[in-house]
Coordinates of C-alpha atoms in Angstrom, one line a residue:
Chain X
X93 CA -18.9 -12.3 27.7
X94 CA -18.4 -12.6 24.0
X95 CA -17.0 -9.8 21.9
X96 CA -17.7 -7.9 18.8
X97 CA -15.0 -8.8 16.2
X98 CA -13.9 -6.0 13.9
X99 CA -11.4 -6.2 11.1
X100 CA -9.9 -3.9 8.4
X101 CA -6.9 -4.0 6.1
X102 CA -5.3 -1.5 8.5
X103 CA -6.2 1.5 10.6
X104 CA -9.3 2.9 8.8
X105 CA -11.6 0.6 10.6
X106 CA -11.0 2.5 13.8
X107 CA -13.5 5.1 12.6
X108 CA -16.1 2.4 13.0
X109 CA -14.7 1.3 16.4
X110 CA -15.1 4.9 17.5
X111 CA -18.8 4.8 16.7
X112 CA -19.2 1.3 18.3
X113 CA -17.7 2.6 21.5
X114 CA -20.1 5.6 21.5
X115 CA -23.2 3.6 20.8
X116 CA -22.3 0.3 22.6
X117 CA -20.0 1.2 25.5
X118 CA -20.7 -2.1 27.4
X119 CA -19.4 -4.3 24.5
X120 CA -16.1 -6.0 24.3
X121 CA -14.3 -5.4 21.1
X122 CA -11.5 -7.4 19.4
X123 CA -10.0 -5.5 16.5
X124 CA -7.7 -6.9 13.8
X125 CA -5.8 -4.7 11.3
X126 CA -4.0 -6.6 8.5
X127 CA -1.1 -4.1 8.4
X128 CA 1.3 -6.6 6.9
X129 CA -0.7 -6.7 3.7
X130 CA -2.4 -3.2 3.8
X131 CA -3.7 -1.7 1.5
X132 CA -6.5 -3.9 0.1
X133 CA -8.0 -1.2 -2.2
X134 CA -5.6 -1.9 -5.1
X135 CA -5.9 -5.7 -4.9
X136 CA -8.0 -8.2 -6.7
X137 CA -11.3 -9.6 -5.6
X138 CA -9.9 -13.1 -5.2
X139 CA -7.0 -11.9 -3.0
X140 CA -9.3 -9.7 -0.9
X141 CA -11.6 -12.7 -0.3
X142 CA -8.6 -14.9 0.7
X143 CA -7.3 -12.3 3.1
X144 CA -10.7 -11.7 4.6
X145 CA -11.3 -15.4 5.3
X146 CA -8.0 -15.5 7.1
X147 CA -8.9 -12.5 9.2
X148 CA -12.3 -13.9 10.1
X149 CA -10.7 -17.2 11.2
X150 CA -8.4 -15.2 13.4
X151 CA -11.3 -13.3 15.1
X152 CA -13.2 -16.6 15.6
X153 CA -10.5 -17.8 17.9
X154 CA -11.4 -14.8 20.1
X155 CA -15.0 -15.9 20.9
X156 CA -16.8 -13.3 18.8
X157 CA -20.6 -13.1 18.6
X158 CA -20.7 -10.9 15.6
X159 CA -18.1 -9.7 13.0
X160 CA -18.0 -6.2 11.7
X161 CA -16.2 -5.8 8.4
X162 CA -14.9 -2.2 8.8
X163 CA -13.5 -2.0 5.3
X164 CA -15.4 -0.9 2.2
X165 CA -13.2 -2.9 -0.2
X166 CA -13.9 -6.1 1.7
X167 CA -17.6 -5.3 2.1
X168 CA -17.8 -4.7 -1.7
X169 CA -15.7 -7.6 -2.9
X170 CA -15.9 -10.3 -0.3
X171 CA -19.1 -10.0 1.9
X172 CA -21.6 -11.7 -0.5
X173 CA -19.2 -14.7 -0.6
X174 CA -18.0 -15.0 3.0
X175 CA -21.4 -14.4 4.6
X176 CA -22.4 -17.8 3.3
X177 CA -19.3 -19.5 4.7
X178 CA -19.6 -18.6 8.4
X179 CA -22.2 -19.1 11.0
X180 CA -21.4 -15.9 12.9
X181 CA -23.4 -12.8 11.8
X182 CA -21.2 -10.6 9.6
X183 CA -22.1 -6.9 9.1
X184 CA -20.4 -4.8 6.4
X185 CA -20.1 -1.1 5.9
X186 CA -21.8 -0.9 2.6
X187 CA -25.5 -1.5 3.1
X188 CA -25.9 0.9 6.0
X189 CA -24.4 3.7 4.0
X190 CA -26.5 2.9 1.0
X191 CA -29.7 2.9 3.0
X192 CA -28.8 6.3 4.5
X193 CA -28.0 7.8 1.1
X194 CA -31.2 6.6 -0.5
X195 CA -33.1 8.1 2.4
X196 CA -31.2 11.4 2.2
X197 CA -31.2 12.2 -1.5
X198 CA -33.8 14.6 -2.8
X199 CA -32.8 14.7 -6.5
X200 CA -32.1 10.9 -6.7
X201 CA -28.5 11.6 -7.8
X202 CA -26.1 9.8 -5.5
X203 CA -22.3 9.9 -5.6
X204 CA -19.9 7.3 -4.3
X205 CA -16.2 7.6 -3.7
X206 CA -13.9 4.7 -2.7
X207 CA -10.8 2.7 -3.5
X208 CA -10.3 1.3 -7.0
X209 CA -11.4 -2.1 -5.8
X210 CA -14.6 -0.8 -4.3
X211 CA -15.5 1.2 -7.4
X212 CA -14.6 -1.6 -9.8
X213 CA -16.8 -4.0 -7.9
X214 CA -19.9 -1.8 -8.7
X215 CA -21.3 -3.1 -5.4
X216 CA -22.6 0.3 -4.3
X217 CA -24.3 0.9 -7.6
X218 CA -26.0 -2.5 -7.6
X219 CA -27.2 -2.1 -4.0
X220 CA -28.5 1.5 -4.5
X221 CA -30.4 0.4 -7.6
X222 CA -32.0 -2.5 -5.6
X223 CA -33.4 0.0 -3.1
X224 CA -34.3 2.7 -5.6
X225 CA -34.3 1.7 -9.3
X226 CA -34.6 5.3 -10.6
X227 CA -31.6 6.6 -8.6
X228 CA -28.7 7.8 -10.7
X229 CA -25.3 6.7 -9.3
X230 CA -21.9 8.3 -10.2
X231 CA -19.0 6.4 -8.7
X232 CA -15.4 7.5 -8.7
X233 CA -12.2 6.0 -7.3
X234 CA -9.9 8.3 -5.3
X235 CA -6.8 6.2 -4.9
X236 CA -4.6 9.0 -3.4
X237 CA -7.0 9.8 -0.5
X238 CA -5.8 6.8 1.6
X239 CA -2.1 7.7 1.4
X240 CA -3.0 11.4 2.1
X241 CA -5.0 10.4 5.2
X242 CA -2.3 8.1 6.5
X243 CA 0.4 10.7 5.8
X244 CA -1.5 13.5 7.5
X245 CA -2.0 15.6 4.3
X246 CA -5.7 16.2 5.2
X247 CA -5.9 19.9 4.3
X248 CA -4.1 22.5 2.1
X249 CA -3.4 23.0 -1.6
X250 CA -2.2 19.5 -2.4
X251 CA -5.2 17.5 -1.2
X252 CA -7.6 20.2 -2.4
X253 CA -6.2 20.2 -6.0
X254 CA -6.4 16.4 -6.1
X255 CA -9.9 16.4 -4.6
X256 CA -11.1 18.9 -7.2
X257 CA -9.9 16.6 -10.0
X258 CA -11.3 13.4 -8.4
X259 CA -14.7 15.0 -7.5
X260 CA -15.3 16.9 -10.7
X261 CA -17.5 14.1 -12.3
X262 CA -19.6 14.1 -9.2
X263 CA -20.1 17.9 -9.3
X264 CA -20.8 17.6 -13.0
X265 CA -23.4 14.9 -12.3
X266 CA -25.2 17.2 -9.8
X267 CA -25.2 14.7 -6.9
X268 CA -26.9 16.0 -3.7
X269 CA -25.6 13.1 -1.6
X270 CA -22.1 11.6 -1.5
X271 CA -21.2 8.3 0.1
X272 CA -17.7 8.4 1.6
X273 CA -17.1 4.7 0.6
X274 CA -13.8 4.2 2.5
X275 CA -13.2 4.3 6.2
X276 CA -10.2 6.6 5.6
X277 CA -12.2 9.3 4.0
X278 CA -13.9 10.8 7.0
X279 CA -10.5 12.3 7.8
X280 CA -10.7 14.3 4.6
X281 CA -14.3 15.4 5.2
X282 CA -13.4 19.1 5.5
X283 CA -11.7 19.2 2.1
X284 CA -14.4 17.1 0.4
X285 CA -17.1 19.4 1.9
X286 CA -15.3 22.5 0.6
X287 CA -15.0 21.1 -2.9
X288 CA -18.5 19.6 -3.1
X289 CA -20.2 22.6 -1.5
X290 CA -22.3 22.7 1.7
X291 CA -25.6 21.6 0.0
X292 CA -24.3 18.1 -0.7
X293 CA -24.9 15.6 2.1
X294 CA -21.9 13.5 3.0
X295 CA -22.6 10.0 4.2
X296 CA -20.1 8.5 6.6
X297 CA -21.5 5.0 7.3
X298 CA -19.8 4.4 10.7
X299 CA -22.8 5.6 12.6
X300 CA -25.3 3.5 10.6
X301 CA -23.0 0.5 11.0
X302 CA -23.0 0.7 14.7
X303 CA -26.8 1.1 14.7
X304 CA -27.1 -2.1 12.6
X305 CA -24.7 -4.0 15.0
X306 CA -26.9 -2.9 17.9
X307 CA -30.1 -4.0 16.2
X308 CA -28.7 -7.5 15.4
X309 CA -27.3 -8.1 18.9
X310 CA -30.6 -6.9 20.4
X311 CA -32.6 -9.2 18.2
X312 CA -30.4 -12.2 19.2
X313 CA -30.5 -11.3 22.9
X314 CA -26.7 -10.8 22.8
X315 CA -26.3 -7.3 24.0
X316 CA -23.9 -6.9 26.9
X317 CA -25.3 -5.3 30.0
X318 CA -23.2 -3.7 32.6
X319 CA -20.3 -1.4 32.6
X320 CA -17.6 -0.5 30.1
X321 CA -16.4 -3.3 27.9
X322 CA -12.8 -3.8 27.1
X323 CA -11.0 -3.5 23.8
X324 CA -8.2 -5.5 22.3
X325 CA -6.3 -4.4 19.2
X326 CA -4.2 -6.8 17.1
X327 CA -2.3 -6.1 13.9
X328 CA -0.2 -8.3 11.6
X329 CA 2.6 -5.8 11.5
X330 CA 3.9 -2.5 12.8
X331 CA 2.0 -1.9 16.1
X332 CA 3.8 1.4 16.5
X333 CA 2.7 2.8 13.2
X334 CA -0.9 1.7 14.0
X335 CA -0.8 3.2 17.5
X336 CA 0.6 6.5 16.0
X337 CA -2.3 6.8 13.6
X338 CA -4.9 5.7 16.1
X339 CA -5.4 9.2 17.4
X340 CA -6.6 10.5 14.0
X341 CA -9.0 7.7 13.4
X342 CA -10.2 6.8 16.9
X343 CA -10.0 10.1 18.5
X344 CA -7.7 8.9 21.2
X345 CA -4.2 7.2 21.3
X346 CA -3.9 3.4 21.7
X347 CA -1.2 1.9 23.9
X348 CA -1.6 -1.8 23.9
X349 CA -1.5 -3.0 20.3
X350 CA -0.3 -6.5 19.8
X351 CA 1.4 -8.0 16.8
X352 CA 0.2 -11.4 15.7
X353 CA 0.5 -13.7 12.7
X354 CA -3.0 -14.3 11.4
X355 CA -1.8 -16.8 8.7
Chain H
X175 CA 20.4 -22.1 -19.4
X176 CA 19.8 -20.7 -15.9
X177 CA 18.1 -17.4 -15.3
X178 CA 18.6 -14.2 -13.4
X179 CA 15.9 -14.0 -10.7
X180 CA 14.6 -10.5 -9.9
X181 CA 12.1 -9.6 -7.2
X182 CA 10.4 -6.5 -5.9
X183 CA 7.3 -5.8 -3.7
X184 CA 5.6 -4.8 -7.0
X185 CA 6.2 -3.0 -10.2
X186 CA 9.2 -0.7 -9.3
X187 CA 11.8 -3.4 -9.9
X188 CA 11.0 -3.2 -13.6
X189 CA 13.3 -0.1 -13.8
X190 CA 16.1 -2.6 -12.9
X191 CA 14.9 -5.2 -15.4
X192 CA 15.0 -2.5 -18.1
X193 CA 18.7 -1.9 -17.4
X194 CA 19.4 -5.7 -17.2
X195 CA 17.8 -6.1 -20.7
X196 CA 20.0 -3.3 -22.1
X197 CA 23.3 -4.5 -20.6
X198 CA 22.6 -8.3 -20.7
X199 CA 20.3 -9.0 -23.6
X200 CA 21.3 -12.7 -23.8
X201 CA 20.2 -13.5 -20.2
X202 CA 16.9 -15.2 -19.2
X203 CA 15.1 -13.3 -16.5
X204 CA 12.4 -14.5 -14.1
X205 CA 10.7 -11.6 -12.3
X206 CA 8.5 -11.9 -9.3
X207 CA 6.4 -8.9 -8.0
X208 CA 4.6 -9.4 -4.7
X209 CA 1.6 -7.4 -5.6
X210 CA -0.7 -9.2 -3.1
X211 CA 1.3 -7.6 -0.3
X212 CA 2.7 -4.4 -1.9
X213 CA 3.9 -1.9 -0.7
X214 CA 6.8 -3.0 1.6
X215 CA 8.0 0.6 2.4
X216 CA 5.6 1.1 5.3
X217 CA 6.2 -2.4 6.8
X218 CA 8.5 -3.6 9.6
X219 CA 11.9 -5.1 9.2
X220 CA 10.8 -8.5 10.5
X221 CA 7.9 -8.6 8.0
X222 CA 10.0 -7.5 5.1
X223 CA 12.5 -10.2 5.8
X224 CA 9.8 -12.9 6.0
X225 CA 8.3 -11.8 2.7
X226 CA 11.7 -11.6 1.0
X227 CA 12.6 -15.2 2.1
X228 CA 9.3 -16.4 0.6
X229 CA 10.0 -14.5 -2.6
X230 CA 13.5 -16.0 -2.9
X231 CA 12.2 -19.5 -2.3
X232 CA 9.8 -19.0 -5.2
X233 CA 12.6 -17.8 -7.5
X234 CA 14.8 -20.7 -6.5
X235 CA 12.2 -23.1 -8.0
X236 CA 12.9 -21.5 -11.3
X237 CA 16.6 -22.4 -11.6
X238 CA 18.1 -19.1 -11.0
X239 CA 21.9 -18.5 -11.0
X240 CA 21.7 -15.1 -9.3
X241 CA 19.0 -13.1 -7.5
X242 CA 18.7 -9.4 -7.9
X243 CA 16.7 -7.7 -5.1
X244 CA 15.2 -4.8 -7.1
X245 CA 13.7 -3.1 -4.1
X246 CA 15.5 -0.6 -1.8
X247 CA 13.4 -1.4 1.2
X248 CA 14.3 -5.1 1.0
X249 CA 18.0 -4.2 0.2
X250 CA 18.1 -2.0 3.3
X251 CA 16.2 -4.2 5.7
X252 CA 16.7 -7.8 4.7
X253 CA 19.8 -8.2 2.5
X254 CA 22.4 -8.5 5.3
X255 CA 20.3 -11.3 6.9
X256 CA 19.2 -13.2 3.8
X257 CA 22.6 -13.2 2.1
X258 CA 23.8 -15.6 4.8
X259 CA 20.9 -17.9 4.3
X260 CA 21.2 -18.8 0.7
X261 CA 23.9 -20.2 -1.5
X262 CA 22.8 -18.3 -4.6
X263 CA 24.5 -14.9 -5.1
X264 CA 22.2 -12.1 -4.1
X265 CA 22.7 -8.5 -5.4
X266 CA 20.9 -5.6 -3.9
X267 CA 20.2 -2.1 -5.2
X268 CA 21.9 -0.3 -2.3
X269 CA 25.6 -0.8 -2.6
X270 CA 25.9 0.1 -6.3
X271 CA 24.1 3.4 -5.7
X272 CA 26.3 4.2 -2.7
X273 CA 29.5 3.6 -4.6
X274 CA 28.3 5.8 -7.5
X275 CA 27.3 8.6 -5.1
X276 CA 30.6 8.5 -3.1
X277 CA 32.4 8.7 -6.5
X278 CA 30.2 11.5 -7.8
X279 CA 30.1 13.9 -4.9
X280 CA 32.5 16.9 -4.8
X281 CA 31.4 18.6 -1.6
X282 CA 31.0 15.3 0.4
X283 CA 27.4 16.1 1.1
X284 CA 25.1 13.2 -0.1
X285 CA 21.4 13.1 0.0
X286 CA 19.2 10.0 0.1
X287 CA 15.5 9.7 -0.4
X288 CA 13.5 6.5 0.0
X289 CA 10.5 4.9 1.7
X290 CA 10.0 5.1 5.4
X291 CA 11.4 1.6 5.9
X292 CA 14.6 2.4 3.9
X293 CA 15.3 5.7 5.7
X294 CA 14.5 4.3 9.1
X295 CA 17.0 1.4 8.6
X296 CA 19.8 4.0 8.1
X297 CA 21.3 1.4 5.8
X298 CA 22.4 4.0 3.2
X299 CA 24.0 6.2 5.9
X300 CA 26.0 3.3 7.3
X301 CA 27.2 2.1 4.0
X302 CA 28.2 5.6 2.8
X303 CA 30.2 6.2 6.0
X304 CA 32.0 2.9 5.5
X305 CA 33.2 4.1 2.1
X306 CA 33.9 7.6 3.1
X307 CA 33.8 8.4 6.8
X308 CA 33.9 12.2 6.3
X309 CA 30.8 12.3 4.0
X310 CA 27.8 14.0 5.4
X311 CA 24.5 12.2 4.7
X312 CA 21.0 13.7 4.8
X313 CA 18.3 11.1 4.5
X314 CA 14.6 11.9 4.0
X315 CA 11.5 9.6 3.6
X316 CA 9.2 10.6 0.7
X317 CA 6.2 8.3 1.4
X318 CA 3.8 9.9 -1.2
X319 CA 6.2 9.4 -4.1
X320 CA 5.3 5.8 -4.6
X321 CA 1.5 6.3 -4.8
X322 CA 2.2 9.4 -7.1
X323 CA 4.3 7.3 -9.4
X324 CA 1.8 4.4 -9.5
X325 CA -1.2 6.8 -10.0
X326 CA 0.6 8.7 -12.8
X327 CA 0.9 12.0 -10.9
X328 CA 4.5 12.5 -12.1
X329 CA 4.4 16.1 -13.0
X330 CA 2.4 19.3 -12.2
X331 CA 1.6 21.4 -9.2
X332 CA 0.6 18.6 -6.8
X333 CA 3.7 16.5 -7.0
X334 CA 5.9 19.7 -7.2
X335 CA 4.4 21.1 -4.0
X336 CA 4.9 17.8 -2.1
X337 CA 8.5 17.4 -3.6
X338 CA 9.4 20.9 -2.5
X339 CA 8.4 20.1 1.1
X340 CA 10.1 16.7 1.1
X341 CA 13.3 17.9 -0.5
X342 CA 13.7 21.1 1.6
X343 CA 16.1 19.5 4.2
X344 CA 18.3 18.2 1.3
X345 CA 18.5 21.6 -0.3
X346 CA 19.2 23.2 3.1
X347 CA 22.0 20.7 3.7
X348 CA 23.6 21.7 0.3
X349 CA 23.9 18.2 -1.0
X350 CA 25.5 18.0 -4.5
X351 CA 24.5 14.3 -5.0
X352 CA 21.1 12.7 -4.4
X353 CA 20.5 9.0 -4.3
X354 CA 17.0 8.0 -5.6
X355 CA 16.7 5.3 -3.1
X356 CA 13.5 3.7 -4.3
X357 CA 12.9 2.0 -7.7
X358 CA 9.8 4.1 -8.2
X359 CA 11.5 7.4 -8.0
X360 CA 13.1 7.5 -11.5
X361 CA 9.6 8.2 -12.7
X362 CA 9.6 11.4 -10.8
X363 CA 13.1 12.4 -11.9
X364 CA 12.0 15.5 -13.8
X365 CA 10.2 17.0 -10.8
X366 CA 13.0 16.1 -8.5
X367 CA 15.5 17.7 -10.9
X368 CA 13.5 20.9 -11.1
X369 CA 13.2 21.2 -7.3
X370 CA 16.9 20.2 -6.6
X371 CA 18.4 22.3 -9.4
X372 CA 20.5 21.1 -12.3
X373 CA 23.8 21.1 -10.4
X374 CA 22.8 18.2 -8.2
X375 CA 23.7 14.8 -9.5
X376 CA 20.8 12.3 -9.3
X377 CA 21.8 8.7 -8.7
X378 CA 19.5 6.1 -10.1
X379 CA 21.1 2.8 -9.2
X380 CA 19.6 0.6 -11.9
X381 CA 22.5 1.0 -14.2
X382 CA 25.1 0.2 -11.6
X383 CA 23.1 -2.8 -10.4
X384 CA 23.1 -4.3 -13.9
X385 CA 26.9 -3.7 -14.1
X386 CA 27.4 -5.5 -10.8
X387 CA 25.2 -8.4 -12.0
X388 CA 27.3 -8.7 -15.1
X389 CA 30.6 -8.6 -13.2
X390 CA 29.5 -11.4 -10.8
X391 CA 28.2 -13.6 -13.6
X392 CA 31.4 -13.0 -15.6
X393 CA 33.6 -13.9 -12.6
X394 CA 31.7 -17.2 -12.2
X395 CA 31.7 -18.0 -15.9
X396 CA 27.9 -17.9 -15.8
X397 CA 27.2 -15.3 -18.5
X398 CA 24.9 -16.5 -21.2
X399 CA 26.2 -16.5 -24.7
X400 CA 24.0 -16.3 -27.8
X401 CA 20.9 -14.6 -28.8
X402 CA 18.1 -12.8 -26.9
X403 CA 17.1 -14.3 -23.6
X404 CA 13.5 -14.8 -22.6
X405 CA 11.7 -13.1 -19.7
X406 CA 9.0 -14.4 -17.5
X407 CA 6.9 -12.2 -15.2
X408 CA 5.1 -13.5 -12.2
X409 CA 3.0 -11.6 -9.6
X410 CA 1.1 -12.7 -6.5
X411 CA -2.0 -10.6 -7.5
X412 CA -3.5 -8.4 -10.2
X413 CA -1.5 -9.2 -13.3
X414 CA -3.6 -6.6 -15.3
X415 CA -2.6 -3.8 -12.9
X416 CA 1.0 -4.9 -13.2
X417 CA 0.8 -5.0 -17.0
X418 CA -0.8 -1.6 -17.2
X419 CA 2.0 0.0 -15.2
X420 CA 4.8 -1.9 -17.0
X421 CA 5.0 0.6 -19.8
X422 CA 6.0 3.5 -17.4
X423 CA 8.6 1.4 -15.6
X424 CA 9.9 -0.9 -18.3
X425 CA 9.5 1.3 -21.3
X426 CA 7.3 -1.3 -23.0
X427 CA 4.1 -3.0 -22.3
X428 CA 4.0 -6.6 -21.0
X429 CA 1.5 -9.1 -22.1
X430 CA 2.2 -12.4 -20.5
X431 CA 2.2 -11.8 -16.7
X432 CA 1.2 -14.8 -14.7
X433 CA -0.5 -14.8 -11.2
X434 CA 1.0 -17.3 -8.7
X435 CA 0.8 -18.0 -5.0
X436 CA 4.3 -17.6 -3.6
X437 CA 3.4 -18.7 -0.1

């Protein structure tokens, strides 16, 4: 039985795995986190593409039938290029979030937050405009949100003060829908909600991503039937650090995380 | 005329270059910042050693007469190992800071702040105890200080609140001397000074490192005579990002930063 391959620069992609496990419990999952080179969000397009290709080649060794790019920076920078390189279907986290946001907005003002790389790529803006040319998009990089999430500073004065500053342009623009364009950001949802107000819809794409994966596998007759699938977790560095953070991102601790060299 | 090679995981090592330029203006400098894999402070010993060896091999191609490891994580994790591998003299940032701290303290209570990797290695503690077995060392990791320095959050409520929390064990321990055990931390010196109080001596090792480099080159008859040396800056990713931050760390902007693959 072939597996679903999932990769991310580090631990953030586990928010997507959590949703895959919920919607597709019979599937086998092979996860790779590139913790030796994390984070990707501050790195160039060229480098992110190179790292992504290496990660995909690693997953292909594990008999995967589909690859899920559980990282918004990779989805923004690399997906259009790497989709053409490989035969295996590759699903990113960008398009599912965009579709949900375009569907959810009432006033056609959509906000996007993400890493510097994601925002600089303008990938969200371009894809939203393709679906709805009259939508107004405000996109803001929130570079401290990833270290905050990883260090456990997910509520309190510090993160609230920073969030207020980062999110001000989005409030000023009057967005009614905000895409959390980074797999780390769901951990800061409570603070983001407080700052944005309860009338703004927050889009966390993990749920939509899992639905898309299910649809593709169903269309290709590749859905696993039967009982619980098994999960394997690989990282390029620091399995203990990854295991320690897994609880926050996956909702349960991970024991068997293996360190490998992917290059 | 051979050069002094300097490497760091990213941009922090420029605080050391600044001091080398001041004390040794006639020397040529070749700098390498591993910005494709930055930061090192959250990574394992094994991985930091592997990256450091690759960086040294890159510098050796550039005819260096001495290598300065301008990164505390590398100095803590890798230096004892890699010193034995290579013929070129290798100077770290750890020992010079330790010597100065042991000399400066009156009450024999020394504090150390650094990345998770540096603190976990206990390298400072071990080296301080070797010089002064009765010294009491309190060491604390400050993982958010690097992203704060790189994002320009170097004063104000946010960084002060975080600094108060991180530095509390050091105040409680009554240290009279605090080693800034990360090349990024001099940028936060003002906040650290406010929190620690003006009676605590802050040790920023860059000055001592440059003195040590000078001493070794003099002893080997390798000091350059003559006019201004030239500097070359290489990075493994994002030369624009590096150039942009150079002003804060080096005190002047950098124009000619070249991107290379070091592996």
